[in-house]
Coordinates of C-alpha atoms in Angstrom, one line a residue:
X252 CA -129.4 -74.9 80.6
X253 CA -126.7 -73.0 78.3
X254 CA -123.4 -72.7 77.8
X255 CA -122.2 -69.4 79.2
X256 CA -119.3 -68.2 76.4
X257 CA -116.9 -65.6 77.4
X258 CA -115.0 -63.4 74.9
X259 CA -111.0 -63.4 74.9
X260 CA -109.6 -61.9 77.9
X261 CA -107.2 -59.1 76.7
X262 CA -103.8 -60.1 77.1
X263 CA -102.1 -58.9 80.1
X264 CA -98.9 -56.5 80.4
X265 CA -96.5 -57.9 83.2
X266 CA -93.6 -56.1 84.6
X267 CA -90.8 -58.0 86.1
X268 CA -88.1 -57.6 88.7
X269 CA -84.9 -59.5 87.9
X270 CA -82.7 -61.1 89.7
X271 CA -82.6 -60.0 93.4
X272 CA -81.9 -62.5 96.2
X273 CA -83.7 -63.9 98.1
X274 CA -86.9 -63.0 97.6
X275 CA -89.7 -64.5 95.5
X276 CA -90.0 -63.1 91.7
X277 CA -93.8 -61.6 91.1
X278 CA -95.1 -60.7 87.8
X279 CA -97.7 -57.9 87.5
X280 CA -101.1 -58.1 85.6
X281 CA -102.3 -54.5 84.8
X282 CA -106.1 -56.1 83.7
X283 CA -108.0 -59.0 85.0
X284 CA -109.6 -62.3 83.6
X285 CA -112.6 -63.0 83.4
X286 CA -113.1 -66.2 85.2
X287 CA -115.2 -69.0 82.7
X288 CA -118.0 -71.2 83.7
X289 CA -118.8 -74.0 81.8
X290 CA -122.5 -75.6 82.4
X291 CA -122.9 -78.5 80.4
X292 CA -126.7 -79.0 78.9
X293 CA -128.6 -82.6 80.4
X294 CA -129.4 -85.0 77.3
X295 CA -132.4 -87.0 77.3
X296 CA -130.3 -90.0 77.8
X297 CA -132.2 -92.6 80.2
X298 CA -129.5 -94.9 80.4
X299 CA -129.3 -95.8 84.1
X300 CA -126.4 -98.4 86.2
X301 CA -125.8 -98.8 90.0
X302 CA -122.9 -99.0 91.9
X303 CA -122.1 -98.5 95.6
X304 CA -119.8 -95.8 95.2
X305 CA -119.2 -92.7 92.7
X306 CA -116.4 -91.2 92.2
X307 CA -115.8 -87.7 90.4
X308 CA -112.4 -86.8 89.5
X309 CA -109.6 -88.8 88.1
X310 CA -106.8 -86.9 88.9
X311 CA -104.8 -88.5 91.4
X312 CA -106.9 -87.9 94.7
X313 CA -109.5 -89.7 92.5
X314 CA -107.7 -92.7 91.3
X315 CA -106.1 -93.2 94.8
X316 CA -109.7 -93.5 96.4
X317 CA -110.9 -95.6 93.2
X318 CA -108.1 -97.8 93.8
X319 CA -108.5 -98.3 97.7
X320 CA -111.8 -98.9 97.0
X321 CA -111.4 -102.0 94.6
X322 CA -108.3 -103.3 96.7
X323 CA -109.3 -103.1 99.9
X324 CA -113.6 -103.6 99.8
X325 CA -115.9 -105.8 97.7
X326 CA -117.3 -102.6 96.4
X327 CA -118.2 -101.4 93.1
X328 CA -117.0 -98.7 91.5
X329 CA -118.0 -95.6 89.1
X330 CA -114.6 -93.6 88.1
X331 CA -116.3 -90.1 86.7
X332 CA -114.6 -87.3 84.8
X333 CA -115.3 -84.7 82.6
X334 CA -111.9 -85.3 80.8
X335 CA -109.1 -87.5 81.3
X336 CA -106.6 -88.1 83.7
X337 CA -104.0 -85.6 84.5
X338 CA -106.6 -82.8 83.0
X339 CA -106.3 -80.9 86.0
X340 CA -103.0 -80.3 87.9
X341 CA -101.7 -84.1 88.5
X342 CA -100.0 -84.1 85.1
X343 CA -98.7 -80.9 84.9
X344 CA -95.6 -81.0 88.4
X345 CA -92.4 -81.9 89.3
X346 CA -93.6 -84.8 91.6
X347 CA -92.1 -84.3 94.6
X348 CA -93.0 -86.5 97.7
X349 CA -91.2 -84.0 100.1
X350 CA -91.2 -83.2 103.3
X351 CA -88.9 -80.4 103.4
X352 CA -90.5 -77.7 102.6
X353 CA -93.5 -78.4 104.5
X354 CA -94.8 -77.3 108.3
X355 CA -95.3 -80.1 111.1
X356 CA -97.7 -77.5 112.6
X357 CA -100.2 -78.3 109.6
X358 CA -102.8 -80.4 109.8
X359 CA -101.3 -81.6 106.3
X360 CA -98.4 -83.0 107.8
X361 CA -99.6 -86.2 109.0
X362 CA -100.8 -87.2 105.7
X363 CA -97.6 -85.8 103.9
X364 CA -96.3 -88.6 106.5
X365 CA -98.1 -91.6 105.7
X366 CA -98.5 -91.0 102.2
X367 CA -94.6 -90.7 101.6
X368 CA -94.5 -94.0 103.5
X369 CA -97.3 -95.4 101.1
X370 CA -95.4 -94.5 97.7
X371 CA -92.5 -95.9 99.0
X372 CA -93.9 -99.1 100.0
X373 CA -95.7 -99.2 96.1
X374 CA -92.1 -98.2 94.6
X375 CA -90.4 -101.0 96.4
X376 CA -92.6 -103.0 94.2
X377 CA -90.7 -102.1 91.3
X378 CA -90.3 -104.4 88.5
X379 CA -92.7 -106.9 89.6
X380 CA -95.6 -104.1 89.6
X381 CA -96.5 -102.1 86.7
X382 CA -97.2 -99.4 88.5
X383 CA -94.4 -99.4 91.1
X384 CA -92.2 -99.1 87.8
X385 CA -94.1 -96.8 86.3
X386 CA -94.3 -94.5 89.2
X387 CA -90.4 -93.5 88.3
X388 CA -89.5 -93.1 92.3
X389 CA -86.1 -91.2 92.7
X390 CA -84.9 -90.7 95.8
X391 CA -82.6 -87.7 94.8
X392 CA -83.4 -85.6 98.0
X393 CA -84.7 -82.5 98.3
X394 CA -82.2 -79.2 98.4
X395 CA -83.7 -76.0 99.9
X396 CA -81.6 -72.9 98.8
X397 CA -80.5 -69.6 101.1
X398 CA -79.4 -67.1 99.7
X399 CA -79.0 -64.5 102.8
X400 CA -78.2 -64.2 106.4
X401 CA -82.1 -64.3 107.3
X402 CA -82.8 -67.2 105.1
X403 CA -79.7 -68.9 106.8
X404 CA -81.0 -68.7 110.5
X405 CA -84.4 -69.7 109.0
X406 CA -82.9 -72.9 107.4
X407 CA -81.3 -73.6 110.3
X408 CA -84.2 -73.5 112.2
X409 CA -86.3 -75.7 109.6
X410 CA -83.3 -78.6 109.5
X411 CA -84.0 -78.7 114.1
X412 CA -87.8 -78.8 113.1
X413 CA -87.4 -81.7 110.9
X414 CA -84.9 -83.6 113.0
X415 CA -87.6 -83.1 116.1
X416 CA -89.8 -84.9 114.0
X417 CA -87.7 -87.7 113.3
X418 CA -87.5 -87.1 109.4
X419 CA -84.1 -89.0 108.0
X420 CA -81.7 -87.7 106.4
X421 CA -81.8 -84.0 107.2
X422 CA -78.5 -82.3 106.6
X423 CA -77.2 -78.7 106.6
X424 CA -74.7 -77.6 103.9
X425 CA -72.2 -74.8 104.3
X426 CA -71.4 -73.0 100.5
X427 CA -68.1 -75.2 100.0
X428 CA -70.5 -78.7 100.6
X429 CA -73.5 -76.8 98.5
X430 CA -71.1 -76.0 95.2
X431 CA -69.6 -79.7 95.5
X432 CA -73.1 -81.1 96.3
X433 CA -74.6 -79.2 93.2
X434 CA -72.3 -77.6 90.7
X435 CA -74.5 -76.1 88.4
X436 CA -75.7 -73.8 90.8
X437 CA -74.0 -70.0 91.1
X438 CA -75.4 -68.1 94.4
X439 CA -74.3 -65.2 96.3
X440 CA -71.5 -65.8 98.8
X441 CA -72.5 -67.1 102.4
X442 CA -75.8 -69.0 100.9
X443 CA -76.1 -72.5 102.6
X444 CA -78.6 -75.7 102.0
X445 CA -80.9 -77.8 103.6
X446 CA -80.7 -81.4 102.0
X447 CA -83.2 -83.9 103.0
X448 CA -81.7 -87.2 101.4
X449 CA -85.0 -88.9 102.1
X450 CA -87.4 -87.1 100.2
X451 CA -88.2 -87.9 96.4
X452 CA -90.1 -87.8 93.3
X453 CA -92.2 -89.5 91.1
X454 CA -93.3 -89.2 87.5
X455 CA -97.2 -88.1 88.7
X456 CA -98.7 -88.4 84.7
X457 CA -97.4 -91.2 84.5
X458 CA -98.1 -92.7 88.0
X459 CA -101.9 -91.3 87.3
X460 CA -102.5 -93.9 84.0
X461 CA -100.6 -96.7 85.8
X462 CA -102.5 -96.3 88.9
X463 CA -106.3 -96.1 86.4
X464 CA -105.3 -99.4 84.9
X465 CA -104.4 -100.9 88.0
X466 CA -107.2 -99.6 89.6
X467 CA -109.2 -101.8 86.0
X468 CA -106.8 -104.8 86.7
X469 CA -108.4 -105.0 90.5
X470 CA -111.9 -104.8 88.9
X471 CA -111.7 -107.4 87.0
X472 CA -110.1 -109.9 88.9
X473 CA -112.6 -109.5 91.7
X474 CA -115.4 -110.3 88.9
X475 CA -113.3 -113.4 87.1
X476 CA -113.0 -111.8 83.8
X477 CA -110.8 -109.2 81.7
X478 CA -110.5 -104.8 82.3
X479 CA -113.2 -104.9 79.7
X480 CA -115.4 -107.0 81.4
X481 CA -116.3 -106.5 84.3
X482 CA -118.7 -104.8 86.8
X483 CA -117.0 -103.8 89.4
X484 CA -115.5 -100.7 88.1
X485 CA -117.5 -98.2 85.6
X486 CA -115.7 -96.1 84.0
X487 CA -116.7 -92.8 82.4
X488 CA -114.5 -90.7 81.1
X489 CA -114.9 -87.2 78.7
X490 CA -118.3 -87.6 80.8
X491 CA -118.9 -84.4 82.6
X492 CA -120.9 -84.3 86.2
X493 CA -123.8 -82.1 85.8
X494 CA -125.9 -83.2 88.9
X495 CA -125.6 -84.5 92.2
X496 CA -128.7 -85.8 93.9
X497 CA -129.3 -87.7 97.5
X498 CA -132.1 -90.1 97.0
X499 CA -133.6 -90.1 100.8
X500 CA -134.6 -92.8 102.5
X501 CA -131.2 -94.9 102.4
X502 CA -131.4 -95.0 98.5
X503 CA -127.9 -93.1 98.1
X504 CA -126.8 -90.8 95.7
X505 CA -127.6 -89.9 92.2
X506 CA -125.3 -88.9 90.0
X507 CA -125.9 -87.6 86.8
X508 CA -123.3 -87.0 83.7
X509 CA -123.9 -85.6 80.1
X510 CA -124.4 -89.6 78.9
X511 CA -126.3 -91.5 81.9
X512 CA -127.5 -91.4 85.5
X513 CA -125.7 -93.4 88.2
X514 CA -126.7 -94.6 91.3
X515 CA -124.1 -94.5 94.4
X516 CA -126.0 -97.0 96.8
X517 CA -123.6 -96.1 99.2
X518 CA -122.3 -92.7 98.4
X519 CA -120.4 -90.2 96.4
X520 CA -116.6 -88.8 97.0
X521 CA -115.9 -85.5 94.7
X522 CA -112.6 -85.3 94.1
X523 CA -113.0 -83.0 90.8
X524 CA -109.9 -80.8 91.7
X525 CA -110.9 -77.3 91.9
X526 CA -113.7 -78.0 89.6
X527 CA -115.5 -79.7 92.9
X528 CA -116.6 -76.0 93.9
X529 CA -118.9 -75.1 91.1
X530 CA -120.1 -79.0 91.3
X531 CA -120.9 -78.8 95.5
X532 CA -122.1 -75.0 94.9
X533 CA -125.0 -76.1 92.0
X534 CA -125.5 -79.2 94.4
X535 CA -125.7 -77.6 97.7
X536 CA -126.3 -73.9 97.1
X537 CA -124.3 -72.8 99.0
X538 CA -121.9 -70.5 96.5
X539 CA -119.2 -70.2 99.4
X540 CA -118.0 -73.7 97.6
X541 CA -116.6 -71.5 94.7
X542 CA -115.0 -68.9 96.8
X543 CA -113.2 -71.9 98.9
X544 CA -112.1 -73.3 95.9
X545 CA -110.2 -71.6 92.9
X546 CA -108.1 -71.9 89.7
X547 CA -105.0 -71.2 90.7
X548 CA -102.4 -71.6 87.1
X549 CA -98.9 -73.0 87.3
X550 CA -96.3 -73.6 84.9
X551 CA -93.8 -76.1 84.7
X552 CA -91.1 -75.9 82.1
X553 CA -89.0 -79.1 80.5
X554 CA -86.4 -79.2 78.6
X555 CA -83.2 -81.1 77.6
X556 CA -80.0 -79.7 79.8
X557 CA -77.7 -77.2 78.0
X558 CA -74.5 -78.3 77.0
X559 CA -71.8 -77.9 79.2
X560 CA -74.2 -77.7 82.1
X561 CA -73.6 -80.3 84.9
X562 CA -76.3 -82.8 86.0
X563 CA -78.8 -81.5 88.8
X564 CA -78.9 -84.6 91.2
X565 CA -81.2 -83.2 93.4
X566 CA -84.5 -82.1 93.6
X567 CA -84.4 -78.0 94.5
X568 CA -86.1 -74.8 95.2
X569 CA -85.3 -71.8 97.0
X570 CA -86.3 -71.1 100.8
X571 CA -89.4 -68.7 99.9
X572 CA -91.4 -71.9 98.2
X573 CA -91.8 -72.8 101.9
X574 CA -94.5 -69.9 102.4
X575 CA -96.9 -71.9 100.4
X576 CA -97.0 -75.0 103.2
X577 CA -96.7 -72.8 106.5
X578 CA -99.6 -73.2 108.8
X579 CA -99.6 -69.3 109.3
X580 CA -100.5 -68.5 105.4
X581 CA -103.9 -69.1 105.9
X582 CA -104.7 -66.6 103.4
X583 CA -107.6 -65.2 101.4
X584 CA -107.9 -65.2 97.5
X585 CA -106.6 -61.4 97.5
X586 CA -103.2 -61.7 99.6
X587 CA -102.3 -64.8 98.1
X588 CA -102.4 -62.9 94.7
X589 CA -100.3 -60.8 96.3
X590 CA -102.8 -57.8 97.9
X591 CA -103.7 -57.4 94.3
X592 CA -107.3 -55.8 93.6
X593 CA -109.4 -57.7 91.3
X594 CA -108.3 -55.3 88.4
X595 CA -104.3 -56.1 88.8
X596 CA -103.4 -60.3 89.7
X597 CA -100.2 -61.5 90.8
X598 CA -97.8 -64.0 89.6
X599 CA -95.5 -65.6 91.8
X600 CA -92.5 -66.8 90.5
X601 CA -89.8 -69.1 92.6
X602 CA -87.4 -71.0 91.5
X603 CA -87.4 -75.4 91.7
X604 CA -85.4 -77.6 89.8
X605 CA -84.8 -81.4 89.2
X606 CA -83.8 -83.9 86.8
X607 CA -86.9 -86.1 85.7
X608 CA -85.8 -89.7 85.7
X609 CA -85.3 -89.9 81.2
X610 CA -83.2 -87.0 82.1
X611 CA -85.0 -83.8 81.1
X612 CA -84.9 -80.8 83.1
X613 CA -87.7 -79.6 85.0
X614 CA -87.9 -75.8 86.1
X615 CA -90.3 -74.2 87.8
X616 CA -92.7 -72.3 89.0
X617 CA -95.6 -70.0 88.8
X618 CA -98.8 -69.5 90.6
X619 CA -101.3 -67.0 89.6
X620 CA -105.1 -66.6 89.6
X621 CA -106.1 -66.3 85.8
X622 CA -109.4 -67.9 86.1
X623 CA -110.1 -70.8 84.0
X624 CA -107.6 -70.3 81.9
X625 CA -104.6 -73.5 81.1
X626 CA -102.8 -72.5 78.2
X627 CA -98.8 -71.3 78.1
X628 CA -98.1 -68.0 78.5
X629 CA -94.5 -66.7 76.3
X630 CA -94.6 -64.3 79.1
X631 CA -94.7 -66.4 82.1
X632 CA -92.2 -68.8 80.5
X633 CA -89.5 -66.2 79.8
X634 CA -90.0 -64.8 83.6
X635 CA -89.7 -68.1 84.8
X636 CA -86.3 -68.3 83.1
X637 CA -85.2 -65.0 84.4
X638 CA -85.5 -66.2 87.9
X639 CA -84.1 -69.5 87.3
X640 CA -80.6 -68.2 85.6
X641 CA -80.5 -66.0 88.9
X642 CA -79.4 -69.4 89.8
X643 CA -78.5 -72.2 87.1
X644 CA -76.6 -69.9 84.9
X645 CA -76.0 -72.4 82.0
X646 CA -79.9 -72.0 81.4
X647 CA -79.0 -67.6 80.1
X648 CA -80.6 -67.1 76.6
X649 CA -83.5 -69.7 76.3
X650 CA -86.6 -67.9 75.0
X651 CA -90.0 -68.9 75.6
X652 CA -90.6 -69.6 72.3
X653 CA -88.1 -72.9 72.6
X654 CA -90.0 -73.9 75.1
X655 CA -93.7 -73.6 74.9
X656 CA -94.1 -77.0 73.2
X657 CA -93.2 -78.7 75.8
X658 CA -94.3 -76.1 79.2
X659 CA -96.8 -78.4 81.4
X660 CA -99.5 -75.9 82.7
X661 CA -102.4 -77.1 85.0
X662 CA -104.9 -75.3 87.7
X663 CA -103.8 -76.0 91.0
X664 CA -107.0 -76.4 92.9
X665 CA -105.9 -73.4 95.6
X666 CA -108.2 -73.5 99.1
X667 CA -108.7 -70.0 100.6
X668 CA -107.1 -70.6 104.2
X669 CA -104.2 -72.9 102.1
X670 CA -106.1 -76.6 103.7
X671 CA -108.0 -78.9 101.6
X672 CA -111.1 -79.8 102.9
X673 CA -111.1 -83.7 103.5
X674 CA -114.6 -85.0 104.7
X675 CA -118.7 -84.9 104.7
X676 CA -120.4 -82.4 102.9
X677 CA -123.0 -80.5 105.0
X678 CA -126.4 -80.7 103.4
X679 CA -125.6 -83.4 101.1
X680 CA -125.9 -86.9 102.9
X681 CA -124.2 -89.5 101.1
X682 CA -121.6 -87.3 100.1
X683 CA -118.0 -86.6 100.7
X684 CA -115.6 -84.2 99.3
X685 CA -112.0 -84.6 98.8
X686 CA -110.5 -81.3 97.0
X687 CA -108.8 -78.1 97.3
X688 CA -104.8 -79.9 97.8
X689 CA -103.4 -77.7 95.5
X690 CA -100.1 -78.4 94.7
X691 CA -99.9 -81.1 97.3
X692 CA -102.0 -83.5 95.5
X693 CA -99.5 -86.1 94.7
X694 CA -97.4 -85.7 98.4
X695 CA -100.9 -86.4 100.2
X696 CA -103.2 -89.0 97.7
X697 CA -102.8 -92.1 99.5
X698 CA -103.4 -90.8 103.0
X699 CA -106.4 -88.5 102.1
X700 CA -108.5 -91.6 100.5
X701 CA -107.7 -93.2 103.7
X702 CA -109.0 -90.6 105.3
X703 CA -112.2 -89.6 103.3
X704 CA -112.9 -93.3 102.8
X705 CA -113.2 -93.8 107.1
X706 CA -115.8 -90.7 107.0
X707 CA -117.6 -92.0 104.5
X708 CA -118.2 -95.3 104.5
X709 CA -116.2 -96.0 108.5
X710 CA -113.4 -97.6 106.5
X711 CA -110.9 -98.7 110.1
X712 CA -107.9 -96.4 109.7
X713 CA -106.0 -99.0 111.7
X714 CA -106.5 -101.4 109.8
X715 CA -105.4 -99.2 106.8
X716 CA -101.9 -98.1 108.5
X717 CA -101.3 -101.7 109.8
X718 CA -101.9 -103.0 105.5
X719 CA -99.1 -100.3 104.8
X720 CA -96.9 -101.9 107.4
X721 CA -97.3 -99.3 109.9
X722 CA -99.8 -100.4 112.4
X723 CA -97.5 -100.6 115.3
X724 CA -95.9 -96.9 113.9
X725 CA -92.8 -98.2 112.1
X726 CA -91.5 -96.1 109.1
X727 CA -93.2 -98.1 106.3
X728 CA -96.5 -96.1 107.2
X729 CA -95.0 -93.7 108.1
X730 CA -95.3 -93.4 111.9
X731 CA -98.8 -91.8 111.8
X732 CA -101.3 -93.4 114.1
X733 CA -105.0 -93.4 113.3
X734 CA -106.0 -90.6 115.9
X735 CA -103.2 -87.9 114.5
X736 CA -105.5 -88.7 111.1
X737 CA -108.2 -87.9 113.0
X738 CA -107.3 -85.1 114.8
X739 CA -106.0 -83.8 111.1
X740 CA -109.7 -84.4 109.8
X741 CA -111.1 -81.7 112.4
X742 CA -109.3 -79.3 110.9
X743 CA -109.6 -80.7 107.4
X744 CA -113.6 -80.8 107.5
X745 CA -115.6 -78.9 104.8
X746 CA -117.6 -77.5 107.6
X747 CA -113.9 -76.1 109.1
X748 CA -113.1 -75.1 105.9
X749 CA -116.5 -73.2 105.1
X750 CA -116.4 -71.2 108.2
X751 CA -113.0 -70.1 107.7
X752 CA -113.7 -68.6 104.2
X753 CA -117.0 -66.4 105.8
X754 CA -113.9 -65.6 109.0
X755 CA -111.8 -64.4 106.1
X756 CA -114.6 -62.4 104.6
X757 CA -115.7 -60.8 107.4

C-alpha cells in the first residue's frame, strides 16, 4: 500500500457576526478541505507476542479500559497507538465532569452518572495516589449563562430537570446573585444562571499520562517485577494499527501495527477516537464506519488572566453549548455543520470559561469539520475572542497572534446521530468498539470501559458498580444500576448506530 499525500488545502475566508446575544457565534468557510487519509505501508517485520486483549487507542477511553483491565482481571494487556497519549482530543479540553449541560433523556446520561461518581471516588485518593493528585479535581461548579427571556424559561426548566434527577447542588441565580457570584462577567440586563455546585473539572492531559503509568504500575505488580518488566502490559506506542484480523476457530484476534503482529486470545476493543472509522471500515468493509465517524476540530485557548480582571471561580459556558448534548440533535454531518454544502463548512463558536487549577485561563470553543486537519487557526482564535469579550470584557484587545503558542486544538471524534457507539462489532467477532464520544470523552471514560468490557469479555457490571461503592445505588457510583447501563447499551450498539447513519441518509 501507499501513502495517499494531499496538497495544501487553500486557506479559507470566514466571515463573522459579532457580538449578538444569545445566540451561538458561527464562522463561514467559503471553500472546503479536503479530508486526508493516511495508510501506513506493512513492513516485513515477523516479530510476533500474544496477549488476551488488544487495545487501540490511548486516549482516555483507551487508558480507562487498559486500566480496568489490569486492576480488575488477571489479563494481559496490549496498549496500541499510532501516537501518544492525548494525540487526539483528550489533551486538548477544558475537563469538565458536568452534568449540567447535559440531557437525562440520553442514553449518555447514565454513564455521565457513574463516571462522575468514579473520578470522584479516584480524586478522593488524592495525595496518597499519583494519579488522584494528578487528575487536578476542582469542584468549582458549573455556571450556565442566559442571556434572554427565552433562554431564562429554558434555564428554568433545565434547573427542575436536574433537581428531578436528584443531581446536588442545582441553583438558579437572579442577575444581582450572577454579578456577585462572577464579577468578571458583563451581560445584558435580566440574564440569570444556572449553577450546579457539584460538577467539576479535571486536568484530562494530565490525568491521561498518570492514568498510562498507573495503568504500567498495575502490570507490573501482578507479574512481581518493575513497569519495565513485565508481561502483563505491552505497550506500543508511535505504532500505528494497519490490520485487524479474527483468527476463527476461537484463536482470537490479530492485530497488526507498522512494527509487529499481536495476538488478542481473547479480543480486541478500538478505542482509536475518530480514527476507529477508517480502522473498522478497512477491517469490516463496510465504509458506513467513516461516515459515522468524523474529524470534528476544536480549539481551546489558554492564557494568563489580564490584569485587573477578577478570578473566574467557576467553570462557564452560555445556554446554547447545551444543543450539543440534547437527545433531539441527532443530526447528520451537514446540519451539524450548520446546513452547509460540502463547498462552504461551518464553525461554531460558543463561549466556556474556567480557571485551570495553576491558574491559567481557559476559553473556549469551536467545532468545525476541517477534515484531518489539527493545527491553530489565527482566524478561529481571534473569533473565539470576539465571542468571549461579548462576555468577559477584560479579555478586549488580545490578538491571535499572542495566543497561538499556547491554543490546544484536537479532533473531536463527532458520531452522526451525536451517540457513541459502545459495543460488538458486526462482522468482526472478537471485536469491540468504543469511539465516537466526541467531546464527552473524559465525562463518560470510566463508565464506557465498564460497559464495553461486559460485552466483550461478560465482565459483571454489578460487581463493577458495587467496587465503586455503588452497588446498593449510593452516590459514590453514582446511583446507576447495572440494567440502566444496559438499557443505555441498546441504544449505544454499533449496530444502532450503523442503522441510524443509512436512516439519516435516506
Amino acid at each position: 500500500m501507499h501513502a495517499l499525500h494531499t496538497k495544501p488545502p487553500p486557506r479559507p475566508h470566514y466571515g463573522v457576526r459579532c457580538c449578538t446575544f444569545p445566540s451561538t457565534l458561527f464562522v463561514s468557510h467559503s471553500s472546503s478541505r479536503r479530508s486526508a487519509c493516511i495508510v501506513a505501508a506493512v513492513g516485513s517485520s515477523s516479530a510476533q507476542d500474544t496477549v488476551d486483549v488488544a487495545v487501540i487507542g490511548s486516549g482516555i477511553i483507551g487508558l480507562c479500559v487498559a486500566r480496568k483491565l489490569l486492576q480488575d482481571t488477571q489479563l494481559s494487556v496490549a496498549l496500541l497507538d499510532a501516537k501518544q497519549p492525548c494525540a487526539g482530543a483528550t489533551g486538548a479540553g477544558q475537563g469538565y465532569i458536568w452534568l449540567a449541560h447535559r440531557d437525562p433523556a440520553s442514553p449518555s446520561w447514565p454513564l455521565a452518572r457513574r463516571s462522575k461518581a468514579m473520578w470522584q471516588q479516584l480524586a478522593a485518593a488524592a495525595g496518597s495516589s499519583k494519579l488522584g493528585t494528578a487528575m487536578e479535581w476542582q469542584e468549582n461548579g458549573s455556571l450556565l449563562l442566559a442571556t434572554s427571556a427565552d433562554e431564562v424559561a429554558q434555564l428554568q426548566a433545565r434547573a427542575a430537570m436536574l433537581q428531578q434527577q436528584g443531581v446536588p447542588g442545582v441553583v438558579l441565580l437572579s442577575p444581582r446573585e450572577l454579578k456577585m457570584a462572577e464579577p468578571a462577567l458583563k451581560l445584558p440586563t435580566g440574564s440569570h444562571g444556572l449553577l450546579v455546585k457539584s460538577d467539576a473539572q479535571i486536568n484530562g492531559k494530565q490525568t491521561a499520562f498518570a492514568m498510562l503509568e498507573d495503568c504500567q504500575q498495575l502490570a507490573a505488580a501482578a507479574a512481581g517485577g518493575s513497569a519495565g518488566q513485565t508481561s502483563q502490559l505491552l505497550l506500543g506506542l508511535q505504532e500505528p494499527v494497519v490490520g485487524l484480523q479474527p483468527l476463527g476457530d476461537g484463536a482470537g484476534v490479530e492485530v497488526t501495527t507498522q512494527k509487529r503482529r499481536v495476538r488478542a486470545r481473547q479480543g480486541v476493543v478500538v478505542a482509536a477516537g475518530v480514527w476507529s472509522g477508517q480502522l473498522l471500515a478497512a477491517a469490516t468493509g463496510q465504509q458506513g464506519w467513516q461516515q459515522l465517524l468524523q474529524p470534528r476540530r476544536g480549539h481551546l485557548l489558554e492564557m494568563q488572566p489580564p490584569a485587573g480582571m477578577p478570578r473566574i471561580h467557576t467553570g462557564m459556558m452560555e445556554l446554547s453549548y447545551t444543543q450539543h448534548y440534547s437527545s433531539s440533535s441527532e443530526q447528520s454531518h451537514g446540519t451539524a455543520a450548520g446546513n452547509s454544502s460540502s463547498s462552504s463548512k461551518a464553525v461554531h463558536i460558543t463561549f466556556t470559561a474556567t480557571t485551570s487549577a495553576s491558574g491559567t485561563l481557559l476559553i473556549g470553543s469551536s467545532r468545525e469539520f476541517s477534515g484531518w486537519e489539527a493545527l491553530p487557526d489565527a482566524v478561529i482564535i481571534d473569533a473565539i475572542m470576539q465571542r468571549a469579550s461579548c462576555f468577559l470584557p477584560h479579555l478586549s484587545g488580545i490578538s491571535a497572534q499572542q495566543l497561538l503558542a499556547t491554543t490546544r486544538v484536537g479532533l473531536r471524534p463527532f458520531a452522526v446521530g451525536g451517540l457513541p457507539s459502545v459495543g460488538l462489532v458486526p462482522g468482526l467477532p472478537g471485536v469491540a468498539v468504543a469511539a465516537g464520544h466526541e467531546g464527552s470523552g473524559l465525562c463518560l471514560g470510566p463508565a464506557t470501559a465498564d460497559l464495553v468490557l461486559h460485552q466483550l469479555l461478560g465482565l459483571d457490571l454489578a460487581a463493577a458498580a458495587a467496587a465503586a461503592g455503588g452497588g446498593g445505588g449510593g452516590e459514590a457510583g453514582g446511583g446507576v444500576t447495572a440494567d440502566e447501563l444496559l438499557a443505555a447499551a441498546k441504544e449505544l450498539a454499533p449496530e444502532r448506530r450503523l442503522a441510524s447513519l443509512a436512516a439519516a441518509s435516506r
